[in-house]
Amino acid sequence: MLILVTYDVAVSKPLGQKRLRRVAKVCEAYGIRVQNSVFECKVDATQYKQLQLALLDIIKESEDSLRFYELGNNYKNKVVHFGVKEALNVEEPLIL
Amino acid sequence: MLILVTYDVAVSKPLGQKRLRRVAKVCEAYGIRVQNSVFECKVDATQYKQLQLALLDIIKESEDSLRFYELGNNYKNKVVHFGVKEALNVEEPLIL
């Protein structure tokens, strides 16, 4: 299923920048960045839980915001993009 | 249906800050801000189209990024939030 992860990390607070980098790094391990603070992750239920736990271990819940949206398996017609940085298709092999 | 709007506006470029404010203002007219650049909008098909057109009229497609995600009508169990700024429920009256 496709999971959308969106976050706001309080970068003006102490250690915020560090948390922001760590959040992005974990998200990169599970999916692709489609905007600065938005990742699309193709995961199964176990990976989804792991991703949630890994991010909860990083963020400071009194300062940061973290949201997950389940887009399910039939998501291709549910996403519309305009402008720069179109998402890569996470289901197709990436040819470098 | 619930539509998620996410955007990155190139604020370091000329007029970027102005576009960012205008994008947020349009989104506020259709839904609620759940993160800095993430809005949840409860709209019908016509409003969704209007929202898309209004935002496309503002953003600079060569610099900015704008994404829409359709979460459908059965979205309540598909959204998980952690940390600050829990979303208001767009379907329930707001008591101030």
Short mmCIF file of C-alpha atoms in Angstrom, two decimals:
data_model
loop_
_atom_site.label_atom_id
_atom_site.label_comp_id
_atom_site.label_asym_id
_atom_site.label_seq_id
_atom_site.Cartn_x
_atom_site.Cartn_y
_atom_site.Cartn_z
CA MET A 1 0.00 0.00 0.00
CA LEU A 2 1.05 3.57 -0.47
CA ILE A 3 1.60 5.64 2.63
CA LEU A 4 2.05 9.35 2.55
CA VAL A 5 4.23 10.81 5.29
CA THR A 6 4.12 14.54 5.95
CA TYR A 7 5.99 16.35 8.69
CA ASP A 8 6.77 19.70 10.21
CA VAL A 9 9.86 19.69 12.40
CA ALA A 10 10.46 22.73 14.60
CA VAL A 11 13.78 23.66 13.04
CA SER A 12 14.03 26.95 14.91
CA LYS A 13 14.22 25.06 18.21
CA PRO A 14 17.43 23.44 19.52
CA LEU A 15 18.24 20.18 17.75
CA GLY A 16 15.38 20.72 15.29
CA GLN A 17 17.65 20.71 12.25
CA LYS A 18 19.18 17.46 13.42
CA ARG A 19 15.75 15.86 13.87
CA LEU A 20 14.70 17.11 10.43
CA ARG A 21 17.69 15.41 8.80
CA ARG A 22 17.07 12.20 10.72
CA VAL A 23 13.36 12.14 9.78
CA ALA A 24 14.22 12.62 6.10
CA LYS A 25 16.86 9.90 6.24
CA VAL A 26 14.43 7.35 7.69
CA CYS A 27 11.78 8.30 5.12
CA GLU A 28 14.32 7.91 2.31
CA ALA A 29 14.87 4.34 3.42
CA TYR A 30 11.18 3.56 2.94
CA GLY A 31 10.12 5.63 -0.04
CA ILE A 32 10.68 8.64 -2.19
CA ARG A 33 10.62 12.33 -1.45
CA VAL A 34 7.99 14.11 -3.50
CA GLN A 35 8.23 17.47 -1.75
CA ASN A 36 10.47 18.92 0.96
CA SER A 37 8.47 17.40 3.81
CA VAL A 38 6.35 14.86 1.96
CA PHE A 39 7.33 11.26 1.23
CA GLU A 40 5.47 8.49 -0.56
CA CYS A 41 6.31 5.05 0.80
CA LYS A 42 5.25 1.73 -0.72
CA VAL A 43 5.13 -0.52 2.31
CA ASP A 44 3.36 -3.52 3.77
CA ALA A 45 1.67 -3.42 7.17
CA THR A 46 4.83 -4.47 9.03
CA GLN A 47 7.01 -1.91 7.28
CA TYR A 48 4.39 0.76 7.92
CA LYS A 49 4.53 0.02 11.64
CA GLN A 50 8.35 0.03 11.57
CA LEU A 51 8.34 3.37 9.78
CA GLN A 52 5.96 4.88 12.32
CA LEU A 53 8.05 3.64 15.24
CA ALA A 54 11.31 4.83 13.69
CA LEU A 55 9.91 8.32 13.13
CA LEU A 56 8.29 8.50 16.55
CA ASP A 57 11.68 7.68 18.00
CA ILE A 58 13.10 10.81 16.35
CA ILE A 59 10.48 13.53 16.54
CA LYS A 60 9.78 15.62 19.60
CA GLU A 61 6.02 15.31 19.99
CA SER A 62 5.76 18.55 21.96
CA GLU A 63 7.25 20.53 19.05
CA ASP A 64 6.99 18.58 15.79
CA SER A 65 4.07 17.34 13.71
CA LEU A 66 3.97 14.01 11.90
CA ARG A 67 1.11 12.67 9.80
CA PHE A 68 0.51 9.44 7.90
CA TYR A 69 -2.11 8.97 5.20
CA GLU A 70 -3.03 5.54 3.86
CA LEU A 71 -3.63 5.74 0.13
CA GLY A 72 -4.14 1.98 -0.21
CA ASN A 73 -3.16 -0.08 -3.23
CA ASN A 74 -5.33 1.61 -5.84
CA TYR A 75 -3.69 5.00 -5.58
CA LYS A 76 -2.48 5.76 -9.09
CA ASN A 77 -5.53 7.76 -10.09
CA LYS A 78 -5.71 9.50 -6.73
CA VAL A 79 -2.56 11.56 -7.06
CA VAL A 80 -2.25 14.65 -9.24
CA HIS A 81 0.94 16.62 -9.57
CA PHE A 82 1.70 20.05 -11.02
CA GLY A 83 4.97 21.88 -11.32
CA VAL A 84 8.50 20.78 -10.61
CA LYS A 85 9.76 17.51 -9.13
CA GLU A 86 7.27 14.94 -10.34
CA ALA A 87 7.48 11.83 -8.19
CA LEU A 88 9.31 8.81 -9.45
CA ASN A 89 7.12 5.75 -9.82
CA VAL A 90 7.99 3.73 -6.73
CA GLU A 91 6.78 0.51 -8.33
CA GLU A 92 8.97 0.64 -11.40
CA PRO A 93 12.73 0.00 -11.39
CA LEU A 94 14.85 3.11 -11.23
CA ILE A 95 17.34 3.21 -14.11
CA LEU A 96 20.35 5.36 -13.28
CA MET B 1 -14.47 13.63 -0.35
CA LEU B 2 -11.30 14.59 1.43
CA ILE B 3 -8.53 16.06 -0.68
CA LEU B 4 -5.04 16.55 0.61
CA VAL B 5 -3.15 19.47 -0.88
CA THR B 6 0.62 19.65 -0.42
CA TYR B 7 2.90 22.27 -1.90
CA ASP B 8 6.43 23.55 -2.09
CA VAL B 9 6.69 27.12 -3.26
CA ALA B 10 10.13 28.41 -4.23
CA VAL B 11 10.24 31.16 -1.60
CA SER B 12 13.87 32.03 -2.29
CA LYS B 13 12.96 33.12 -5.82
CA PRO B 14 11.42 36.53 -6.63
CA LEU B 15 7.72 36.71 -5.72
CA GLY B 16 7.89 33.28 -4.09
CA GLN B 17 6.79 34.56 -0.68
CA LYS B 18 3.83 36.29 -2.29
CA ARG B 19 2.81 33.09 -4.12
CA LEU B 20 3.16 31.12 -0.88
CA ARG B 21 0.79 33.46 0.93
CA ARG B 22 -1.69 33.37 -1.93
CA VAL B 23 -1.62 29.56 -2.11
CA ALA B 24 -2.25 29.30 1.65
CA LYS B 25 -5.09 31.80 1.44
CA VAL B 26 -6.88 29.85 -1.29
CA CYS B 27 -6.40 26.58 0.60
CA GLU B 28 -7.80 28.17 3.77
CA ALA B 29 -10.98 28.96 1.85
CA TYR B 30 -11.46 25.27 1.04
CA GLY B 31 -10.17 23.42 4.09
CA ILE B 32 -7.95 23.40 7.11
CA ARG B 33 -4.21 23.66 7.50
CA VAL B 34 -2.79 20.58 9.17
CA GLN B 35 0.87 21.40 8.61
CA ASN B 36 2.77 24.34 7.17
CA SER B 37 2.30 23.24 3.57
CA VAL B 38 -0.41 20.62 3.94
CA PHE B 39 -4.15 21.26 3.83
CA GLU B 40 -7.09 18.89 4.14
CA CYS B 41 -10.09 20.02 2.12
CA LYS B 42 -13.55 18.47 2.26
CA VAL B 43 -14.89 19.20 -1.22
CA ASP B 44 -17.16 17.87 -3.91
CA ALA B 45 -15.96 17.26 -7.46
CA THR B 46 -16.79 20.79 -8.61
CA GLN B 47 -15.04 22.42 -5.66
CA TYR B 48 -12.04 20.17 -6.20
CA LYS B 49 -11.75 21.37 -9.77
CA GLN B 50 -12.17 24.99 -8.67
CA LEU B 51 -9.46 24.54 -6.05
CA GLN B 52 -7.08 23.05 -8.60
CA LEU B 53 -7.69 25.87 -11.05
CA ALA B 54 -7.33 28.55 -8.38
CA LEU B 55 -3.99 27.14 -7.24
CA LEU B 56 -2.71 26.59 -10.76
CA ASP B 57 -3.46 30.22 -11.41
CA ILE B 58 -1.06 31.17 -8.59
CA ILE B 59 1.87 28.79 -8.69
CA LYS B 60 4.78 29.05 -11.06
CA GLU B 61 4.98 25.58 -12.54
CA SER B 62 8.66 25.97 -13.48
CA GLU B 63 9.60 26.59 -9.82
CA ASP B 64 6.87 25.36 -7.47
CA SER B 65 5.42 21.94 -6.73
CA LEU B 66 1.75 21.22 -6.08
CA ARG B 67 0.20 17.84 -5.32
CA PHE B 68 -3.33 16.65 -4.69
CA TYR B 69 -4.26 13.34 -3.07
CA GLU B 70 -7.80 12.00 -3.11
CA LEU B 71 -8.57 10.34 0.21
CA GLY B 72 -12.20 9.66 -0.71
CA ASN B 73 -15.11 9.66 1.71
CA ASN B 74 -13.97 6.87 4.01
CA TYR B 75 -10.83 8.57 5.23
CA LYS B 76 -11.18 8.73 8.99
CA ASN B 77 -9.21 5.57 9.66
CA LYS B 78 -6.62 6.41 7.04
CA VAL B 79 -5.07 9.38 8.79
CA VAL B 80 -2.75 9.10 11.77
CA HIS B 81 -1.30 12.10 13.53
CA PHE B 82 1.50 12.48 16.08
CA GLY B 83 2.83 15.56 17.79
CA VAL B 84 1.60 19.12 17.78
CA LYS B 85 -1.25 20.67 15.81
CA GLU B 86 -3.77 17.89 15.48
CA ALA B 87 -6.17 18.62 12.66
CA LEU B 88 -9.59 19.92 13.40
CA ASN B 89 -12.38 17.66 12.26
CA VAL B 90 -13.60 19.35 9.09
CA GLU B 91 -16.98 17.63 9.33
CA GLU B 92 -17.86 18.74 12.84
CA PRO B 93 -18.83 22.28 13.83
CA LEU B 94 -16.04 24.37 15.23
CA ILE B 95 -16.92 25.71 18.66
CA LEU B 96 -14.95 28.82 19.52
#
